[in-house]
Amino acid sequence: MSEVFEGYERQYCELSANLSKKLTSASLLDGEQKKQKISEVKTGVDNAEALIRKMDVEARGLQPNVKAVLLAKLREYKTDLNNVKNEIKRIASASLNQAARDDLLEAGMADTLTVSANQRDRLLVSTERLNKSSDRILESRKVMLETEDLGVSLLQDLHQQRQSLSHANNTLHGVDDNVSRSKRIINSMSRRMNRNKWIIGAVITVLVIVIIVILYFKLSK
């Protein structure tokens, strides 16, 4: 595993633990203190997302088997961050509703509060719908990231297969060259053998003629 990735991961784990503590603390506070704590948590979430992006870039430069494990881990980190974001929205929404109720009570508008109960309910329903829409968008983004990871893996596999085919093609060309050289050597040897056969045949013929001539002269004497 990359030392750079491990460094980013340690920073992320420390930041994540700190975010959990701040989120728990924010749920127990009221007023400006809660707003300040929520703002700190949002800043921490932005920093955590930046670390995840850095880890993602670093992981994509590693070997495929290591990269697959690290990307799966990053998807878990992203899911944890989404949960933190949803909890921030819930706490902020509850804080806004409580603040609105307090303002109405302080202004002596208890009757208005009763009359607008239906509007508040509608607002809560709309807020819930917005939260669900946000969750769906986050889920779609997660699917897009997974699809992107799959596409990158497929491209790498295709590249490796292309390299394998190129290597096989080069090997076949080498085999063809060796076969061609072998054929040329065999043809050369065959031509030499043919020439040697003619030479040997000619020598034998000359020897036979010489022997016949010698025998002829001997018999004549």
Tab-separated table of C-alpha atoms in Angstrom:
chain	number	residue	atom	x	y	z
A	1	MET	CA	0.000	0.000	0.000
A	2	SER	CA	1.179	3.563	-0.716
A	3	GLU	CA	2.677	5.486	2.196
A	4	VAL	CA	0.968	8.634	0.884
A	5	PHE	CA	-2.419	6.865	0.997
A	6	GLU	CA	-1.757	5.659	4.545
A	7	GLY	CA	-0.893	9.214	5.625
A	8	TYR	CA	-4.143	10.573	4.165
A	9	GLU	CA	-6.062	7.716	5.778
A	10	ARG	CA	-4.653	8.468	9.245
A	11	GLN	CA	-5.655	12.116	8.843
A	12	TYR	CA	-9.132	11.077	7.753
A	13	CYS	CA	-9.632	8.689	10.697
A	14	GLU	CA	-8.592	11.380	13.185
A	15	LEU	CA	-10.860	13.911	11.501
A	16	SER	CA	-13.779	11.438	11.420
A	17	ALA	CA	-13.469	10.707	15.138
A	18	ASN	CA	-13.371	14.450	15.844
A	19	LEU	CA	-16.470	14.994	13.696
A	20	SER	CA	-18.407	12.349	15.627
A	21	LYS	CA	-17.569	14.064	18.921
A	22	LYS	CA	-18.540	17.503	17.611
A	23	LEU	CA	-21.787	16.156	16.165
A	24	THR	CA	-22.737	14.609	19.490
A	25	SER	CA	-21.878	17.869	21.244
A	26	ALA	CA	-23.922	19.914	18.750
A	27	SER	CA	-27.048	17.853	19.412
A	28	LEU	CA	-26.829	18.834	23.101
A	29	LEU	CA	-26.362	22.590	22.556
A	30	ASP	CA	-28.810	25.381	21.795
A	31	GLY	CA	-28.793	28.718	20.021
A	32	GLU	CA	-25.592	30.250	18.744
A	33	GLN	CA	-23.418	27.555	20.298
A	34	LYS	CA	-25.225	24.907	18.274
A	35	LYS	CA	-24.881	26.969	15.087
A	36	GLN	CA	-21.161	27.443	15.701
A	37	LYS	CA	-20.671	23.737	16.386
A	38	ILE	CA	-22.636	22.764	13.240
A	39	SER	CA	-20.482	25.176	11.215
A	40	GLU	CA	-17.351	23.478	12.592
A	41	VAL	CA	-18.753	20.072	11.677
A	42	LYS	CA	-19.522	21.240	8.116
A	43	THR	CA	-15.969	22.543	7.747
A	44	GLY	CA	-14.666	19.200	8.995
A	45	VAL	CA	-16.851	17.366	6.465
A	46	ASP	CA	-15.403	19.496	3.646
A	47	ASN	CA	-11.887	18.654	4.818
A	48	ALA	CA	-12.781	14.960	5.036
A	49	GLU	CA	-14.149	15.016	1.482
A	50	ALA	CA	-10.922	16.654	0.292
A	51	LEU	CA	-8.908	13.865	1.951
A	52	ILE	CA	-11.113	11.229	0.308
A	53	ARG	CA	-10.502	12.827	-3.097
A	54	LYS	CA	-6.750	12.766	-2.469
A	55	MET	CA	-6.919	9.117	-1.399
A	56	ASP	CA	-8.990	8.322	-4.506
A	57	VAL	CA	-6.374	9.882	-6.804
A	58	GLU	CA	-3.572	8.056	-4.981
A	59	ALA	CA	-5.424	4.698	-5.067
A	60	ARG	CA	-6.046	4.863	-8.824
A	61	GLY	CA	-2.306	4.950	-9.450
A	62	LEU	CA	-1.702	1.613	-7.688
A	63	GLN	CA	-1.869	-1.967	-8.954
A	64	PRO	CA	-5.376	-3.254	-9.831
A	65	ASN	CA	-5.676	-5.723	-6.939
A	66	VAL	CA	-4.581	-3.117	-4.346
A	67	LYS	CA	-6.664	-0.409	-6.005
A	68	ALA	CA	-9.878	-2.460	-5.793
A	69	VAL	CA	-9.477	-2.917	-2.016
A	70	LEU	CA	-8.716	0.760	-1.415
A	71	LEU	CA	-11.615	1.992	-3.556
A	72	ALA	CA	-13.999	-0.272	-1.615
A	73	LYS	CA	-12.687	1.267	1.607
A	74	LEU	CA	-13.188	4.766	0.196
A	75	ARG	CA	-16.797	3.949	-0.651
A	76	GLU	CA	-17.350	3.073	3.029
A	77	TYR	CA	-15.777	6.378	4.053
A	78	LYS	CA	-18.075	8.249	1.658
A	79	THR	CA	-21.099	6.455	3.122
A	80	ASP	CA	-20.020	7.475	6.630
A	81	LEU	CA	-19.687	11.085	5.499
A	82	ASN	CA	-23.163	10.987	3.943
A	83	ASN	CA	-24.548	9.789	7.266
A	84	VAL	CA	-22.810	12.688	9.011
A	85	LYS	CA	-24.324	15.125	6.492
A	86	ASN	CA	-27.800	13.715	7.068
A	87	GLU	CA	-27.342	14.044	10.834
A	88	ILE	CA	-26.225	17.662	10.378
A	89	LYS	CA	-29.386	18.363	8.358
A	90	ARG	CA	-31.541	16.743	11.019
A	91	ILE	CA	-29.964	18.734	13.845
A	92	ALA	CA	-30.075	21.985	11.859
A	93	SER	CA	-33.714	21.390	10.905
A	94	ALA	CA	-34.692	20.725	14.505
A	95	SER	CA	-32.774	23.811	15.571
A	96	LEU	CA	-34.552	25.957	12.972
A	97	ASN	CA	-37.960	24.680	14.012
A	98	GLN	CA	-37.202	25.314	17.656
A	99	ALA	CA	-35.836	28.786	16.885
A	100	ALA	CA	-38.963	29.666	14.909
A	101	ARG	CA	-41.160	28.465	17.750
A	102	ASP	CA	-39.200	30.494	20.304
A	103	ASP	CA	-39.402	33.632	18.162
A	104	LEU	CA	-43.172	33.287	17.856
A	105	LEU	CA	-43.554	32.732	21.576
A	106	GLU	CA	-41.339	35.702	22.430
A	107	ALA	CA	-43.350	37.946	20.117
A	108	GLY	CA	-46.549	36.951	21.849
A	109	MET	CA	-47.891	35.163	18.804
A	110	ALA	CA	-49.049	31.932	20.388
A	111	ASP	CA	-52.339	32.167	18.505
A	112	THR	CA	-50.491	32.603	15.235
A	113	LEU	CA	-48.425	29.541	16.132
A	114	THR	CA	-51.589	27.491	16.539
A	115	VAL	CA	-53.043	28.787	13.285
A	116	SER	CA	-49.855	28.052	11.356
A	117	ALA	CA	-49.481	24.501	12.704
A	118	ASN	CA	-50.634	23.101	9.386
A	119	GLN	CA	-48.125	25.272	7.534
A	120	ARG	CA	-45.367	24.073	9.870
A	121	ASP	CA	-46.387	20.484	9.219
A	122	ARG	CA	-46.282	21.146	5.502
A	123	LEU	CA	-42.877	22.708	5.914
A	124	LEU	CA	-41.682	19.632	7.808
A	125	VAL	CA	-43.079	17.369	5.083
A	126	SER	CA	-41.338	19.483	2.441
A	127	THR	CA	-38.113	19.315	4.446
A	128	GLU	CA	-38.400	15.541	4.684
A	129	ARG	CA	-38.989	15.330	0.940
A	130	LEU	CA	-35.947	17.494	0.312
A	131	ASN	CA	-33.893	15.261	2.595
A	132	LYS	CA	-35.099	12.177	0.724
A	133	SER	CA	-34.285	13.839	-2.602
A	134	SER	CA	-30.840	14.672	-1.277
A	135	ASP	CA	-30.374	11.055	-0.195
A	136	ARG	CA	-31.405	9.876	-3.662
A	137	ILE	CA	-28.949	12.290	-5.272
A	138	LEU	CA	-26.173	11.025	-2.995
A	139	GLU	CA	-27.101	7.445	-3.805
A	140	SER	CA	-27.052	8.240	-7.539
A	141	ARG	CA	-23.653	9.836	-7.127
A	142	LYS	CA	-22.427	6.742	-5.317
A	143	VAL	CA	-23.677	4.545	-8.181
A	144	MET	CA	-21.946	6.836	-10.680
A	145	LEU	CA	-18.667	6.526	-8.780
A	146	GLU	CA	-18.988	2.741	-8.674
A	147	THR	CA	-19.745	2.722	-12.406
A	148	GLU	CA	-16.712	4.919	-13.020
A	149	ASP	CA	-14.528	2.526	-11.001
A	150	LEU	CA	-15.884	-0.398	-13.016
A	151	GLY	CA	-15.204	1.434	-16.276
A	152	VAL	CA	-11.618	2.178	-15.233
A	153	SER	CA	-11.092	-1.482	-14.292
A	154	LEU	CA	-12.499	-2.616	-17.662
A	155	LEU	CA	-10.241	-0.204	-19.542
A	156	GLN	CA	-7.221	-1.508	-17.653
A	157	ASP	CA	-8.208	-5.104	-18.407
A	158	LEU	CA	-8.621	-4.239	-22.100
A	159	HIS	CA	-5.220	-2.545	-22.106
A	160	GLN	CA	-3.618	-5.625	-20.545
A	161	GLN	CA	-5.330	-7.895	-23.078
A	162	ARG	CA	-4.107	-5.631	-25.887
A	163	GLN	CA	-0.558	-5.867	-24.557
A	164	SER	CA	-0.890	-9.667	-24.335
A	165	LEU	CA	-2.134	-9.846	-27.934
A	166	SER	CA	0.717	-7.606	-29.080
A	167	HIS	CA	3.223	-9.825	-27.290
A	168	ALA	CA	1.672	-12.942	-28.858
A	169	ASN	CA	1.778	-11.297	-32.286
A	170	ASN	CA	5.463	-10.454	-31.841
A	171	THR	CA	6.123	-14.035	-30.728
A	172	LEU	CA	4.361	-15.388	-33.829
A	173	HIS	CA	6.432	-13.100	-36.047
A	174	GLY	CA	9.559	-14.421	-34.330
A	175	VAL	CA	8.411	-18.001	-34.961
A	176	ASP	CA	7.722	-17.163	-38.628
A	177	ASP	CA	11.208	-15.679	-38.958
A	178	ASN	CA	12.756	-18.794	-37.416
A	179	VAL	CA	10.731	-21.036	-39.738
A	180	SER	CA	11.821	-18.975	-42.748
A	181	ARG	CA	15.470	-19.193	-41.732
A	182	SER	CA	15.127	-22.947	-41.172
A	183	LYS	CA	13.568	-23.378	-44.622
A	184	ARG	CA	16.398	-21.405	-46.216
A	185	ILE	CA	19.014	-23.549	-44.411
A	186	ILE	CA	17.268	-26.794	-45.468
A	187	ASN	CA	17.000	-25.603	-49.078
A	188	SER	CA	20.674	-24.644	-49.069
A	189	MET	CA	21.642	-28.036	-47.645
A	190	SER	CA	19.435	-29.750	-50.234
A	191	ARG	CA	21.119	-27.860	-53.082
A	192	ARG	CA	24.540	-28.734	-51.697
A	193	MET	CA	23.551	-32.410	-51.409
A	194	ASN	CA	22.318	-32.366	-55.012
A	195	ARG	CA	25.597	-30.849	-56.190
A	196	ASN	CA	27.555	-33.414	-54.163
A	197	LYS	CA	25.486	-36.225	-55.685
A	198	TRP	CA	26.351	-35.033	-59.210
A	199	ILE	CA	30.026	-34.700	-58.308
A	200	ILE	CA	30.143	-38.159	-56.702
A	201	GLY	CA	28.290	-39.609	-59.686
A	202	ALA	CA	30.731	-37.990	-62.078
A	203	VAL	CA	33.731	-39.253	-60.074
A	204	ILE	CA	32.322	-42.786	-59.989
A	205	THR	CA	31.667	-42.662	-63.769
A	206	VAL	CA	35.237	-41.513	-64.438
A	207	LEU	CA	36.612	-44.252	-62.184
A	208	VAL	CA	34.520	-46.882	-63.955
A	209	ILE	CA	35.745	-45.665	-67.363
A	210	VAL	CA	39.353	-45.675	-66.174
A	211	ILE	CA	38.994	-49.206	-64.807
A	212	ILE	CA	37.408	-50.380	-68.072
A	213	VAL	CA	40.214	-48.811	-70.109
A	214	ILE	CA	42.865	-50.400	-67.878
A	215	LEU	CA	41.182	-53.794	-68.124
A	216	TYR	CA	40.894	-53.401	-71.859
A	217	PHE	CA	44.602	-52.706	-72.288
A	218	LYS	CA	45.522	-55.582	-70.002
A	219	LEU	CA	43.290	-57.994	-71.846
A	220	SER	CA	44.617	-56.809	-75.172
A	221	LYS	CA	48.190	-57.567	-74.107
